[in-house]
Coordinates of C-alpha atoms in Angstrom, one line a residue:
M1 CA 36.9 -29.1 -2.6
T2 CA 40.3 -28.5 -3.8
S3 CA 41.4 -25.9 -1.9
F4 CA 44.4 -25.9 1.0
Y5 CA 45.5 -23.6 4.4
V6 CA 48.8 -23.1 5.7
T7 CA 50.3 -20.2 8.0
T8 CA 53.0 -18.3 8.8
S9 CA 54.3 -16.6 11.9
L10 CA 57.1 -13.2 12.5
R11 CA 58.8 -12.9 15.3
D12 CA 60.8 -9.7 16.8
E13 CA 64.2 -10.7 17.5
T14 CA 65.3 -7.0 18.3
L15 CA 62.7 -7.8 21.4
L16 CA 64.0 -12.0 22.2
S17 CA 66.8 -10.1 25.0
R18 CA 64.4 -8.2 28.0
P19 CA 64.7 -7.4 30.9
D20 CA 62.6 -10.0 33.1
G21 CA 64.6 -13.1 31.5
Q22 CA 61.4 -13.7 29.0
E23 CA 63.0 -15.6 26.2
E24 CA 59.6 -15.8 24.0
V25 CA 58.1 -13.5 22.7
P26 CA 54.6 -13.5 23.6
Q27 CA 51.5 -11.8 21.1
W28 CA 51.2 -9.0 23.5
F29 CA 53.6 -7.3 25.3
A30 CA 53.6 -3.6 25.7
D31 CA 50.9 -3.4 28.4
D32 CA 52.8 -1.7 30.6
D33 CA 55.1 0.3 28.6
A34 CA 52.4 3.3 27.2
A35 CA 55.6 4.4 25.0
L36 CA 56.5 1.6 23.3
G37 CA 52.7 0.4 23.2
A38 CA 52.2 4.2 20.6
T39 CA 55.4 2.7 19.0
I40 CA 53.6 -0.7 18.1
E41 CA 50.4 0.5 17.1
A42 CA 52.5 2.7 14.7
R43 CA 53.7 0.3 12.9
N44 CA 51.6 -1.8 12.4
V45 CA 49.3 1.4 10.8
R46 CA 51.6 1.5 8.8
L47 CA 52.0 -2.2 7.8
A48 CA 49.1 -2.2 7.1
V49 CA 48.2 1.0 5.0
G50 CA 51.4 -1.5 2.9
L51 CA 49.9 -4.1 2.7
I52 CA 46.6 -2.6 1.5
D53 CA 49.1 -1.1 -1.0
R54 CA 50.6 -4.4 -2.5
Y55 CA 47.8 -5.9 -2.6
P56 CA 44.7 -4.0 -2.9
G57 CA 42.4 -7.1 -3.0
L58 CA 42.8 -6.8 1.5
A59 CA 41.4 -4.2 3.7
H60 CA 41.4 -3.5 7.7
D61 CA 38.6 -5.8 9.4
K62 CA 38.6 -6.3 13.1
S63 CA 35.3 -8.9 13.1
G64 CA 37.2 -11.8 12.3
F65 CA 39.0 -10.6 16.2
E66 CA 37.3 -12.6 18.9
P67 CA 37.2 -10.7 22.5
E68 CA 40.2 -13.8 23.4
D69 CA 41.9 -13.1 20.9
Y70 CA 43.1 -9.9 23.3
A71 CA 41.4 -10.2 26.0
D72 CA 42.8 -10.6 30.2
E73 CA 41.4 -10.7 33.1
R74 CA 44.6 -9.4 34.7
L75 CA 44.3 -5.9 33.0
T76 CA 42.1 -3.3 32.9
Q77 CA 39.7 -2.1 30.5
K78 CA 41.7 0.3 29.7
A79 CA 44.3 -2.4 28.5
V80 CA 42.4 -4.2 27.3
L81 CA 41.1 -1.5 24.4
L82 CA 44.7 -0.3 24.4
R83 CA 46.1 -3.9 22.2
Y84 CA 42.6 -4.0 20.0
Q85 CA 43.0 -0.7 18.8
R86 CA 47.2 -1.2 18.1
S87 CA 46.3 -4.8 16.9
R88 CA 45.6 -4.6 13.1
I89 CA 43.9 -8.2 11.0
L90 CA 43.9 -7.8 7.2
F91 CA 41.0 -9.6 5.5
G92 CA 41.2 -10.2 1.6
P93 CA 41.4 -12.0 -2.0
W94 CA 44.9 -11.7 -3.3
S95 CA 45.6 -14.1 -6.5
H96 CA 45.7 -17.3 -5.1
G97 CA 42.5 -17.5 -3.1
H98 CA 42.5 -15.4 0.7
L99 CA 44.2 -13.5 2.5
E100 CA 45.0 -13.0 6.8
I101 CA 47.3 -10.6 8.4
R102 CA 46.6 -10.5 11.8
L103 CA 49.6 -7.6 12.8
L104 CA 50.1 -8.0 17.1
D105 CA 52.4 -6.9 19.4
G106 CA 56.2 -8.8 18.8
H107 CA 54.3 -11.4 16.5
I108 CA 53.0 -11.4 13.0
R109 CA 50.6 -14.4 12.1
V110 CA 49.7 -14.9 7.1
G111 CA 47.2 -17.3 6.7
A112 CA 46.8 -18.9 3.4
V113 CA 44.1 -20.3 1.6
V114 CA 45.6 -21.1 -1.3
S115 CA 42.1 -21.6 -4.2
R116 CA 44.2 -24.2 -6.5
S117 CA 46.0 -27.2 -5.5
D118 CA 48.0 -28.6 -9.6
P119 CA 52.1 -28.5 -9.9
A120 CA 51.5 -24.6 -11.7
A121 CA 49.3 -23.3 -9.5
V122 CA 51.3 -24.2 -6.0
A123 CA 54.4 -22.9 -7.9
A124 CA 53.2 -20.0 -9.2
F125 CA 52.0 -19.8 -4.7
R126 CA 55.5 -20.7 -3.8
T127 CA 56.9 -18.1 -5.1
D128 CA 54.3 -14.7 -4.4
Y129 CA 54.2 -16.2 -0.9
A130 CA 57.5 -16.0 -0.1
A131 CA 58.1 -12.4 -2.4
L132 CA 54.9 -11.4 0.4
L133 CA 56.8 -13.0 3.8
S134 CA 60.0 -10.7 2.3
G135 CA 58.6 -7.5 1.9
L136 CA 56.8 -7.7 5.0
A137 CA 60.0 -9.0 7.5
S138 CA 61.5 -6.4 5.4
D139 CA 58.5 -3.8 6.8
S140 CA 58.6 -4.8 10.2
G141 CA 61.9 -6.0 11.2
M142 CA 61.0 -9.3 12.4
R143 CA 62.0 -12.9 11.2
P144 CA 59.9 -15.4 9.9
L145 CA 59.4 -19.0 11.7
L146 CA 59.1 -22.4 10.8
D147 CA 56.8 -25.1 11.9
D148 CA 58.7 -26.1 15.6
G149 CA 59.2 -22.9 16.8
S150 CA 62.7 -22.0 14.9
V151 CA 64.0 -18.5 12.5
A152 CA 63.8 -19.4 9.2
P153 CA 67.3 -18.2 7.9
D154 CA 64.9 -16.7 4.7
A155 CA 61.4 -17.2 3.4
D156 CA 61.6 -19.1 1.0
T157 CA 63.1 -21.9 3.7
A158 CA 60.1 -21.1 5.8
V159 CA 57.7 -21.7 2.5
A160 CA 59.1 -24.5 1.0
R161 CA 58.7 -26.0 4.0
L162 CA 55.4 -25.7 4.8
L163 CA 54.7 -26.9 1.7
D164 CA 56.7 -31.3 2.6
M165 CA 54.3 -31.1 4.9
A166 CA 51.3 -29.7 2.9
A167 CA 52.2 -32.3 0.7
P168 CA 49.9 -35.0 1.8
T169 CA 47.4 -33.0 1.5
I170 CA 47.8 -31.7 -2.0
G171 CA 48.6 -35.2 -3.6
R172 CA 45.1 -36.0 -1.8
L173 CA 43.6 -32.7 -3.6
R174 CA 45.4 -33.3 -6.4
R175 CA 43.8 -36.6 -7.3
S176 CA 41.0 -35.3 -5.7
E177 CA 40.9 -33.2 -9.0
R178 CA 42.0 -35.8 -11.3
R179 CA 38.7 -37.2 -10.9
R180 CA 36.5 -34.8 -10.8
R181 CA 38.3 -33.5 -14.1
L182 CA 37.3 -36.7 -15.4
M183 CA 33.0 -37.5 -13.8
R184 CA 33.1 -33.9 -16.0
A185 CA 35.0 -35.8 -19.0
C186 CA 32.8 -38.6 -18.8
A187 CA 29.3 -36.6 -17.5
L188 CA 27.0 -35.7 -21.2
P189 CA 29.0 -39.5 -23.4
G190 CA 27.6 -41.1 -20.3
V191 CA 24.4 -39.7 -20.2
F192 CA 23.5 -40.6 -24.0
V193 CA 25.8 -43.8 -23.4
T194 CA 23.3 -44.5 -20.7
A195 CA 20.7 -43.4 -22.1
L196 CA 20.8 -46.1 -25.4
I197 CA 21.7 -48.9 -23.7
A198 CA 18.7 -48.4 -20.2
L199 CA 16.7 -48.1 -24.2
A200 CA 18.2 -51.5 -24.9
I201 CA 17.4 -52.9 -21.2
A202 CA 13.7 -51.5 -21.8
L203 CA 12.7 -52.9 -24.9
S204 CA 14.6 -56.2 -24.3
M205 CA 12.2 -56.6 -20.6
A206 CA 8.7 -55.0 -23.2
R207 CA 10.2 -58.1 -25.6
G208 CA 9.7 -60.9 -23.2
A209 CA 6.9 -59.7 -21.2
W210 CA 4.6 -59.4 -25.0
E211 CA 6.8 -63.4 -25.3
Q212 CA 5.1 -64.1 -22.1
A213 CA 2.1 -62.7 -23.1
G214 CA 1.3 -64.9 -26.2
L215 CA 2.2 -68.0 -24.1
L216 CA -1.0 -65.7 -20.9
T217 CA -3.1 -65.1 -23.4
H218 CA -4.9 -68.4 -24.2
V219 CA -3.3 -70.3 -20.3
D220 CA -6.2 -71.8 -18.4
P221 CA -5.7 -71.5 -14.8
E222 CA -8.1 -74.4 -14.4
A223 CA -7.0 -76.8 -16.2
E224 CA -4.0 -78.4 -14.3
L225 CA -1.6 -80.7 -15.1
T226 CA 1.4 -82.6 -14.1
F227 CA 5.1 -82.5 -15.3
V228 CA 7.2 -85.3 -14.3
T229 CA 10.6 -84.3 -14.9
E230 CA 13.1 -86.1 -16.6
Q231 CA 16.3 -84.7 -16.6
S232 CA 17.8 -80.8 -15.7
L233 CA 18.9 -79.9 -19.4
P234 CA 22.4 -77.3 -19.0
I235 CA 21.8 -73.3 -17.8
V236 CA 21.8 -71.4 -21.2
R237 CA 22.6 -68.2 -20.6
H238 CA 20.5 -64.9 -22.3
Y239 CA 23.5 -62.8 -23.0
G240 CA 25.9 -64.0 -22.0
L241 CA 25.1 -63.7 -18.7
F242 CA 21.3 -64.0 -17.6
P243 CA 20.7 -67.6 -16.8
A244 CA 17.8 -69.8 -18.5
F245 CA 16.8 -72.7 -16.3
V246 CA 15.1 -75.5 -18.2
L247 CA 13.4 -79.4 -17.5
Q248 CA 12.8 -82.2 -19.4
G249 CA 9.8 -83.9 -19.0
R250 CA 6.7 -86.0 -19.0
V251 CA 2.8 -85.0 -19.2
A252 CA 0.3 -87.2 -19.3
N253 CA -1.8 -87.6 -22.1
H254 CA 0.7 -85.7 -24.2
A255 CA 2.5 -88.4 -26.6
R256 CA 6.3 -86.2 -26.6
P257 CA 8.8 -84.7 -24.0
V258 CA 8.1 -81.6 -22.8
V259 CA 10.4 -78.8 -22.4
L260 CA 9.9 -76.4 -19.3
E261 CA 11.1 -73.1 -18.1
V262 CA 11.5 -72.9 -14.4
F263 CA 12.6 -70.7 -11.9
R264 CA 16.2 -71.1 -10.5
D265 CA 14.5 -73.0 -7.5
E266 CA 13.1 -75.7 -9.6
Y267 CA 15.5 -76.6 -11.3
L268 CA 18.4 -76.7 -7.9
R269 CA 15.3 -79.1 -6.5
A270 CA 14.5 -80.8 -9.7
G271 CA 15.4 -84.5 -10.1
P272 CA 13.9 -87.8 -11.8
G273 CA 10.6 -88.0 -10.8
A274 CA 9.8 -84.7 -9.4
P275 CA 6.3 -82.5 -9.8
Y276 CA 5.1 -79.7 -11.0
P277 CA 2.0 -78.0 -11.7
V278 CA 1.9 -76.9 -15.4
L279 CA -1.1 -74.9 -16.9
P280 CA -1.5 -75.3 -21.1
T281 CA -0.6 -72.1 -23.2
G282 CA -1.2 -73.7 -27.0
D283 CA 1.3 -72.7 -27.6
P284 CA 3.5 -75.7 -29.9
E285 CA 6.9 -74.4 -28.8
S286 CA 6.5 -74.1 -25.3
P287 CA 2.5 -76.7 -25.2
F288 CA 3.2 -75.4 -20.6
M289 CA 3.8 -73.2 -18.6
L290 CA 4.5 -73.5 -14.5
R291 CA 1.2 -73.2 -12.5
S292 CA 3.6 -70.7 -10.3
R293 CA 5.2 -68.5 -12.9
Y294 CA 1.5 -67.9 -14.6
E295 CA 0.5 -67.0 -10.8
N296 CA 3.8 -64.8 -11.3
S297 CA 2.3 -63.0 -13.8
L298 CA -0.7 -62.0 -11.6
P299 CA -2.7 -59.6 -12.4
L300 CA -3.2 -60.4 -16.3
V301 CA -3.5 -57.3 -18.3
P302 CA -5.2 -57.4 -21.8
V303 CA -2.7 -55.0 -24.6
A304 CA -3.4 -55.7 -28.0
G305 CA -5.8 -58.1 -27.8
R306 CA -1.9 -60.2 -25.5
A307 CA -2.5 -60.9 -21.5
M308 CA 0.5 -58.6 -20.6
P309 CA 1.8 -59.8 -16.8
W310 CA 1.7 -56.4 -14.5
H311 CA 4.7 -56.5 -15.0
A312 CA 5.7 -56.0 -18.1
L313 CA 5.1 -52.3 -16.9
L314 CA 9.1 -52.6 -15.3
A315 CA 9.9 -52.3 -18.7
L316 CA 10.2 -48.6 -17.3
L317 CA 12.0 -48.6 -14.9
P318 CA 15.3 -48.5 -16.7
L319 CA 13.9 -45.6 -18.5
L320 CA 12.6 -43.6 -15.6
L321 CA 16.2 -44.0 -13.7
W322 CA 18.3 -43.1 -16.0
Y323 CA 15.7 -39.7 -16.5
L324 CA 15.3 -39.2 -13.1
S325 CA 19.6 -39.7 -12.0
L326 CA 21.4 -38.5 -14.7
A327 CA 18.8 -36.2 -17.6
H328 CA 16.8 -34.3 -15.4
P329 CA 19.5 -33.0 -13.1
L330 CA 20.9 -31.4 -16.5
I331 CA 17.7 -30.8 -18.3
K332 CA 16.6 -28.6 -15.1
A333 CA 20.7 -27.3 -14.9
L334 CA 20.2 -25.3 -19.2
P335 CA 20.8 -23.7 -21.1
R336 CA 24.0 -23.2 -18.6
P337 CA 25.0 -25.8 -16.4
G338 CA 28.1 -25.7 -14.8
D339 CA 30.4 -28.0 -13.7
E340 CA 29.0 -29.2 -10.2
V341 CA 26.5 -30.0 -12.5
F342 CA 28.8 -32.6 -14.5
E343 CA 30.5 -34.1 -11.6
R344 CA 27.6 -34.9 -9.8
I345 CA 25.6 -36.7 -13.7
G346 CA 29.2 -38.4 -13.6
S347 CA 30.1 -38.9 -9.7
R348 CA 26.1 -40.6 -10.0
L349 CA 27.4 -43.3 -13.7
A350 CA 30.5 -44.0 -11.1
V351 CA 27.9 -45.7 -8.8
G352 CA 25.6 -47.3 -11.7
I353 CA 28.6 -48.2 -13.4
G354 CA 29.8 -49.9 -9.3
L355 CA 26.4 -51.1 -8.5
L356 CA 26.3 -52.7 -11.7
A357 CA 29.5 -54.6 -12.4
L358 CA 27.9 -55.7 -8.5
F359 CA 24.2 -57.3 -10.2
V360 CA 27.3 -58.3 -12.4
V361 CA 28.8 -61.2 -10.0
V362 CA 25.9 -61.7 -7.1
V363 CA 24.2 -63.5 -10.7
L364 CA 27.4 -64.9 -11.9
L365 CA 28.1 -66.5 -8.5
K366 CA 24.0 -67.3 -7.6
S367 CA 24.7 -69.4 -11.8

């Protein structure tokens, strides 16, 4: 959301010196003076008509007037109704968002929702809001107040103080809007780039499962042998990231030294003479497979003459995640996806990048 809210009060300075010695002008002060009440009502009607002429989006609507705004248990019902009658509330859109103007006895309250926070929009609002306050001050004889309740020398000063107070909020809104623009700009390129990444990951996973299936196809689970560790070989990183843990040792009745790929736990526990159960694969390059690796591949699914491990299906996961999180929202919003859709896709891309970075850090720390 990029909007922010400001409010300004104008006070009738001619009523400051009152016979009862009251210094501050209350919202309502004509309850006991019928003639003054009629004068105030006529003034508020005149002001409302002028505002509606000047700002065509405004309309007189007392639906926003709650009973507690004008009710007082010390007054008669007639006096309360007269308060309601002489007040005016204007609501409606204007060029910078939305306006609400309340015309009471000795006060005018002007609230504005500003729909944009970029510098050009704020500068234009500053000029137009000051003009609105100046016009109200001129037509009503009231003067705008500063946030501490003191009288502002002019409307420009009052608006400058308002914007100074709103500066932190405006700054946050601008940063948020820049982030949203970045999300929108990155959405479509990100969808295509992540599609390629998801496809590459899926193919890599499928290739690994296919190569493992070549070993699994000829494994005899009943022909278990024992691999005896001689040394741990240096860790090899596939694509510079994913580690492969390899031990070198011997298997009984097998003349040549055997290189065996193991899990991280086996690698860390391994030492000279450490035994591990293995199964023969019939493959000259990888003649043996760790039994736990074989069991983790069960159940096997026959595909094109090979026994595919069940986790080969995980190769579809990157593509499924890409479709559900990025492609589906875009397709669903066609033919005219709005900014909200692109922002949501961009935000998901940012989250995905963050999770990927976290994953990389965790892998590097664990390895």
